[in-house]
PDB file of C-alpha atoms in Angstrom:
ATOM      1  CA  PRO A   1      -7.882 -25.506  35.214  1.00 48.00           C
ATOM      2  CA  ARG A   2     -10.671 -23.538  36.991  1.00 51.00           C
ATOM      3  CA  THR A   3     -14.315 -23.250  35.954  1.00 53.00           C
ATOM      4  CA  GLY A   4     -14.878 -20.744  33.014  1.00 60.00           C
ATOM      5  CA  GLU A   5     -11.020 -21.606  32.089  1.00 60.00           C
ATOM      6  CA  ILE A   6      -9.691 -22.461  28.119  1.00 58.00           C
ATOM      7  CA  PRO A   7      -7.272 -24.946  28.308  1.00 55.00           C
ATOM      8  CA  VAL A   8      -4.290 -22.972  25.955  1.00 55.00           C
ATOM      9  CA  MET A   9      -1.320 -24.521  24.733  1.00 53.00           C
ATOM     10  CA  PRO A  10       1.551 -22.769  25.930  1.00 59.00           C
ATOM     11  CA  ARG A  11       3.568 -20.684  23.998  1.00 65.00           C
ATOM     12  CA  ARG A  12       1.296 -21.396  20.907  1.00 89.00           C
ATOM     13  CA  ARG A  13       0.034 -18.053  18.752  1.00 96.00           C
ATOM     14  CA  ILE A  14      -3.699 -16.951  18.397  1.00 96.00           C
ATOM     15  CA  LEU A  15      -5.438 -16.783  15.638  1.00 97.00           C
ATOM     16  CA  ALA A  16      -8.069 -14.135  15.152  1.00 96.00           C
ATOM     17  CA  MET A  17     -10.545 -13.974  12.533  1.00 93.00           C
ATOM     18  CA  ASP A  18     -13.537 -12.192  11.367  1.00 88.00           C
ATOM     19  CA  PRO A  19     -16.524 -14.658  10.092  1.00 88.00           C
ATOM     20  CA  GLY A  20     -18.047 -13.188   6.897  1.00 85.00           C
ATOM     21  CA  THR A  21     -20.604 -15.748   5.138  1.00 87.00           C
ATOM     22  CA  VAL A  22     -18.254 -14.663   2.258  1.00 91.00           C
ATOM     23  CA  ARG A  23     -15.033 -14.511   3.514  1.00 89.00           C
ATOM     24  CA  LEU A  24     -12.566 -15.718   6.377  1.00 92.00           C
ATOM     25  CA  CYS A  25     -10.391 -12.631   7.374  1.00 90.00           C
ATOM     26  CA  GLN A  26      -7.572 -13.861   9.482  1.00 94.00           C
ATOM     27  CA  ALA A  27      -4.761 -12.046  11.909  1.00 96.00           C
ATOM     28  CA  ILE A  28      -2.229 -13.799  13.817  1.00 97.00           C
ATOM     29  CA  SER A  29       0.155 -12.905  16.526  1.00 97.00           C
ATOM     30  CA  ASP A  30       3.656 -13.663  17.309  1.00 96.00           C
ATOM     31  CA  ALA A  31       4.971 -16.324  19.727  1.00 92.00           C
ATOM     32  CA  ASP A  32       5.268 -13.978  22.490  1.00 92.00           C
ATOM     33  CA  ARG A  33       1.449 -12.974  22.198  1.00 93.00           C
ATOM     34  CA  ARG A  34       2.196  -9.281  22.351  1.00 94.00           C
ATOM     35  CA  ILE A  35       1.635  -7.856  18.583  1.00 96.00           C
ATOM     36  CA  ALA A  36      -0.514  -9.132  15.858  1.00 96.00           C
ATOM     37  CA  SER A  37      -0.148  -9.596  12.328  1.00 95.00           C
ATOM     38  CA  PRO A  38      -2.784  -9.632   8.957  1.00 92.00           C
ATOM     39  CA  LEU A  39      -2.638 -13.377   8.094  1.00 94.00           C
ATOM     40  CA  THR A  40      -5.162 -14.070   5.209  1.00 91.00           C
ATOM     41  CA  THR A  41      -8.427 -13.419   3.736  1.00 90.00           C
ATOM     42  CA  TYR A  42      -9.767 -16.630   2.621  1.00 94.00           C
ATOM     43  CA  THR A  43     -13.005 -16.602   0.094  1.00 94.00           C
ATOM     44  CA  ARG A  44     -15.618 -19.836   1.799  1.00 95.00           C
ATOM     45  CA  ARG A  45     -16.522 -22.724  -0.123  1.00 96.00           C
ATOM     46  CA  ASP A  46     -17.967 -25.447   1.799  1.00 96.00           C
ATOM     47  CA  LEU A  47     -17.518 -26.590   5.363  1.00 95.00           C
ATOM     48  CA  LYS A  48     -15.514 -29.513   4.553  1.00 97.00           C
ATOM     49  CA  GLN A  49     -12.689 -26.806   2.420  1.00 97.00           C
ATOM     50  CA  ASP A  50     -13.456 -24.136   4.782  1.00 97.00           C
ATOM     51  CA  ALA A  51     -12.626 -26.901   7.611  1.00 97.00           C
ATOM     52  CA  GLU A  52      -9.603 -28.097   5.873  1.00 97.00           C
ATOM     53  CA  PHE A  53      -8.137 -25.044   4.849  1.00 97.00           C
ATOM     54  CA  LEU A  54      -7.957 -23.971   8.625  1.00 96.00           C
ATOM     55  CA  LYS A  55      -6.460 -26.871  10.430  1.00 96.00           C
ATOM     56  CA  LYS A  56      -3.960 -26.101   7.645  1.00 97.00           C
ATOM     57  CA  VAL A  57      -3.130 -22.609   8.788  1.00 96.00           C
ATOM     58  CA  ILE A  58      -3.622 -23.768  12.859  1.00 96.00           C
ATOM     59  CA  ASP A  59      -0.511 -25.949  11.897  1.00 94.00           C
ATOM     60  CA  ASN A  60       1.508 -23.775   9.757  1.00 95.00           C
ATOM     61  CA  GLU A  61       1.154 -21.356  12.175  1.00 96.00           C
ATOM     62  CA  GLU A  62       1.060 -23.158  15.635  1.00 95.00           C
ATOM     63  CA  VAL A  63      -1.744 -21.407  16.697  1.00 96.00           C
ATOM     64  CA  GLY A  64      -3.270 -22.801  20.390  1.00 93.00           C
ATOM     65  CA  PHE A  65      -6.481 -20.621  20.065  1.00 91.00           C
ATOM     66  CA  ILE A  66      -8.744 -18.849  18.013  1.00 96.00           C
ATOM     67  CA  VAL A  67     -10.361 -15.117  18.918  1.00 96.00           C
ATOM     68  CA  ILE A  68     -13.283 -14.423  16.575  1.00 95.00           C
ATOM     69  CA  GLY A  69     -14.806 -11.016  16.323  1.00 92.00           C
ATOM     70  CA  LEU A  70     -18.362 -10.527  17.580  1.00 91.00           C
ATOM     71  CA  PRO A  71     -20.254  -7.994  16.375  1.00 87.00           C
ATOM     72  CA  VAL A  72     -21.968  -6.474  19.552  1.00 83.00           C
ATOM     73  CA  ARG A  73     -24.295  -3.310  18.925  1.00 80.00           C
ATOM     74  CA  ALA A  74     -23.446   0.054  20.389  1.00 80.00           C
ATOM     75  CA  ASP A  75     -26.777  -0.809  23.030  1.00 85.00           C
ATOM     76  CA  GLY A  76     -24.894  -4.119  24.132  1.00 80.00           C
ATOM     77  CA  TYR A  77     -27.731  -6.386  22.419  1.00 86.00           C
ATOM     78  CA  GLU A  78     -26.508  -9.386  20.474  1.00 88.00           C
ATOM     79  CA  GLY A  79     -28.450  -9.347  16.488  1.00 88.00           C
ATOM     80  CA  GLU A  80     -28.027 -12.261  13.809  1.00 92.00           C
ATOM     81  CA  GLN A  81     -24.589 -11.846  12.878  1.00 90.00           C
ATOM     82  CA  ALA A  82     -23.634 -11.649  17.008  1.00 91.00           C
ATOM     83  CA  LYS A  83     -25.395 -15.238  16.769  1.00 94.00           C
ATOM     84  CA  ALA A  84     -23.703 -16.526  13.133  1.00 94.00           C
ATOM     85  CA  ALA A  85     -20.111 -15.442  15.041  1.00 94.00           C
ATOM     86  CA  ARG A  86     -20.984 -17.684  17.926  1.00 95.00           C
ATOM     87  CA  ALA A  87     -22.174 -20.017  15.273  1.00 96.00           C
ATOM     88  CA  PHE A  88     -19.697 -20.419  13.725  1.00 96.00           C
ATOM     89  CA  GLY A  89     -16.938 -20.632  16.813  1.00 96.00           C
ATOM     90  CA  ALA A  90     -18.897 -23.644  17.592  1.00 96.00           C
ATOM     91  CA  TRP A  91     -18.279 -24.879  14.773  1.00 96.00           C
ATOM     92  CA  LEU A  92     -14.857 -24.088  14.500  1.00 95.00           C
ATOM     93  CA  LEU A  93     -14.446 -25.936  17.578  1.00 95.00           C
ATOM     94  CA  GLU A  94     -15.893 -29.085  16.544  1.00 95.00           C
ATOM     95  CA  ALA A  95     -13.389 -28.672  13.167  1.00 95.00           C
ATOM     96  CA  THR A  96     -10.587 -27.912  14.114  1.00 94.00           C
ATOM     97  CA  GLY A  97     -10.776 -29.218  18.570  1.00 93.00           C
ATOM     98  CA  LEU A  98      -9.282 -25.655  19.478  1.00 93.00           C
ATOM     99  CA  ALA A  99     -10.725 -23.296  21.811  1.00 91.00           C
ATOM    100  CA  CYS A 100     -12.914 -20.460  20.600  1.00 94.00           C
ATOM    101  CA  VAL A 101     -12.898 -17.234  22.946  1.00 94.00           C
ATOM    102  CA  PHE A 102     -14.998 -14.129  21.056  1.00 95.00           C
ATOM    103  CA  HIS A 103     -13.956 -10.452  21.613  1.00 91.00           C
ATOM    104  CA  ASP A 104     -16.266  -7.397  21.109  1.00 85.00           C
ATOM    105  CA  GLU A 105     -15.332  -6.150  17.304  1.00 79.00           C
ATOM    106  CA  GLN A 106     -16.879  -3.235  17.411  1.00 67.00           C
ATOM    107  CA  PHE A 107     -15.772  -0.473  15.495  1.00 58.00           C
ATOM    108  CA  THR A 108     -12.620  -2.236  14.400  1.00 57.00           C
ATOM    109  CA  THR A 109     -13.918  -2.008  10.267  1.00 57.00           C
ATOM    110  CA  PHE A 110     -14.358   2.293  11.045  1.00 54.00           C
ATOM    111  CA  GLU A 111     -10.797   1.430  12.284  1.00 61.00           C
ATOM    112  CA  ALA A 112      -9.162  -0.490   9.712  1.00 56.00           C
ATOM    113  CA  GLU A 113     -10.529   1.985   7.159  1.00 58.00           C
ATOM    114  CA  ALA A 114      -9.254   5.105   8.724  1.00 62.00           C
ATOM    115  CA  ALA A 115      -4.969   3.545   8.940  1.00 64.00           C
ATOM    116  CA  LEU A 116      -5.795   2.654   5.351  1.00 58.00           C
ATOM    117  CA  GLN A 117      -6.907   6.139   4.550  1.00 63.00           C
ATOM    118  CA  GLU A 118      -3.753   7.915   6.317  1.00 69.00           C
ATOM    119  CA  SER A 119      -1.931   5.438   4.614  1.00 68.00           C
ATOM    120  CA  GLY A 120      -2.328   6.525   1.072  1.00 70.00           C
ATOM    121  CA  LEU A 121      -3.403   3.357  -0.901  1.00 62.00           C
ATOM    122  CA  THR A 122      -6.317   3.606  -3.569  1.00 67.00           C
ATOM    123  CA  LYS A 123      -9.628   3.063  -2.998  1.00 68.00           C
ATOM    124  CA  LYS A 124      -9.253  -0.238  -4.825  1.00 67.00           C
ATOM    125  CA  LYS A 125      -6.184  -1.532  -2.314  1.00 65.00           C
ATOM    126  CA  ARG A 126      -7.586  -0.500   0.668  1.00 61.00           C
ATOM    127  CA  LYS A 127     -10.624  -2.469   0.113  1.00 63.00           C
ATOM    128  CA  ALA A 128      -8.843  -5.819  -0.619  1.00 61.00           C
ATOM    129  CA  ARG A 129      -6.703  -5.138   2.692  1.00 69.00           C
ATOM    130  CA  ARG A 130      -9.348  -3.860   4.991  1.00 68.00           C
ATOM    131  CA  ASP A 131     -10.452  -6.803   6.359  1.00 71.00           C
ATOM    132  CA  ARG A 132      -7.187  -8.840   6.903  1.00 79.00           C
ATOM    133  CA  VAL A 133      -6.151  -5.091   8.841  1.00 81.00           C
ATOM    134  CA  ALA A 134     -10.054  -5.226  10.849  1.00 83.00           C
ATOM    135  CA  ALA A 135      -8.924  -8.576  12.176  1.00 88.00           C
ATOM    136  CA  GLN A 136      -5.515  -7.399  12.753  1.00 91.00           C
ATOM    137  CA  ILE A 137      -6.687  -4.442  15.245  1.00 88.00           C
ATOM    138  CA  LEU A 138      -9.160  -7.023  16.784  1.00 91.00           C
ATOM    139  CA  LEU A 139      -6.348  -9.197  17.827  1.00 95.00           C
ATOM    140  CA  GLN A 140      -4.572  -6.557  19.297  1.00 93.00           C
ATOM    141  CA  ALA A 141      -6.969  -5.539  20.973  1.00 90.00           C
ATOM    142  CA  TYR A 142      -7.575  -9.295  22.228  1.00 93.00           C
ATOM    143  CA  LEU A 143      -3.821  -8.950  23.229  1.00 94.00           C
ATOM    144  CA  ASP A 144      -3.558  -5.490  24.777  1.00 91.00           C
ATOM    145  CA  ALA A 145      -6.790  -6.454  27.204  1.00 88.00           C
ATOM    146  CA  GLU A 146      -5.398 -10.256  28.430  1.00 89.00           C
ATOM    147  CA  ARG A 147      -1.743  -8.109  28.825  1.00 88.00           C
ATOM    148  CA  THR A 148      -3.948  -5.431  31.583  1.00 87.00           C
ATOM    149  CA  LEU A 149      -5.423  -8.259  33.216  1.00 85.00           C
ATOM    150  CA  GLN A 150      -2.491 -10.172  33.549  1.00 83.00           C
ATOM    151  CA  GLU A 151      -0.628  -7.127  35.155  1.00 85.00           C
ATOM    152  CA  LYS A 152      -3.646  -6.647  37.721  1.00 86.00           C
ATOM    153  CA  ARG A 153      -3.576 -10.297  38.486  1.00 82.00           C
ATOM    154  CA  GLY A 154       0.115  -9.037  39.312  1.00 78.00           C
ATOM    155  CA  GLY A 155       1.321 -11.681  36.567  1.00 58.00           C
TER     156      GLY A 155
END
């Protein structure tokens, strides 16, 4: 691969994660990498159990690489949450051997809440689903951006 390119197994799905200190919210792409769907919300335990859980998800879902939400502030500055997301990505690469890319997650929670409010769910049900939907929005934004880039390249 050329410098800066990430080796990715073809026809494998993409897993997106919004890593929090308490929960890991996940979304998954289809094999064609066009559509993102919410997957799970996992309550973190310890690094060993977290790694075991994620390896199972990666195997079961046939994941080729991982997109991690990067909370960049409106001014473009990466604060403590972004540093924590990057540290999580480094740990995840070490734990799973899969490449991780970062994608701006700004406004995903807001968009998820707005979409869920329109669905008519109760506040309690919206809260339970919001982070998974935010991960789905993050992944769909990544997929759409990659597709646009491919089209511009003529691929």
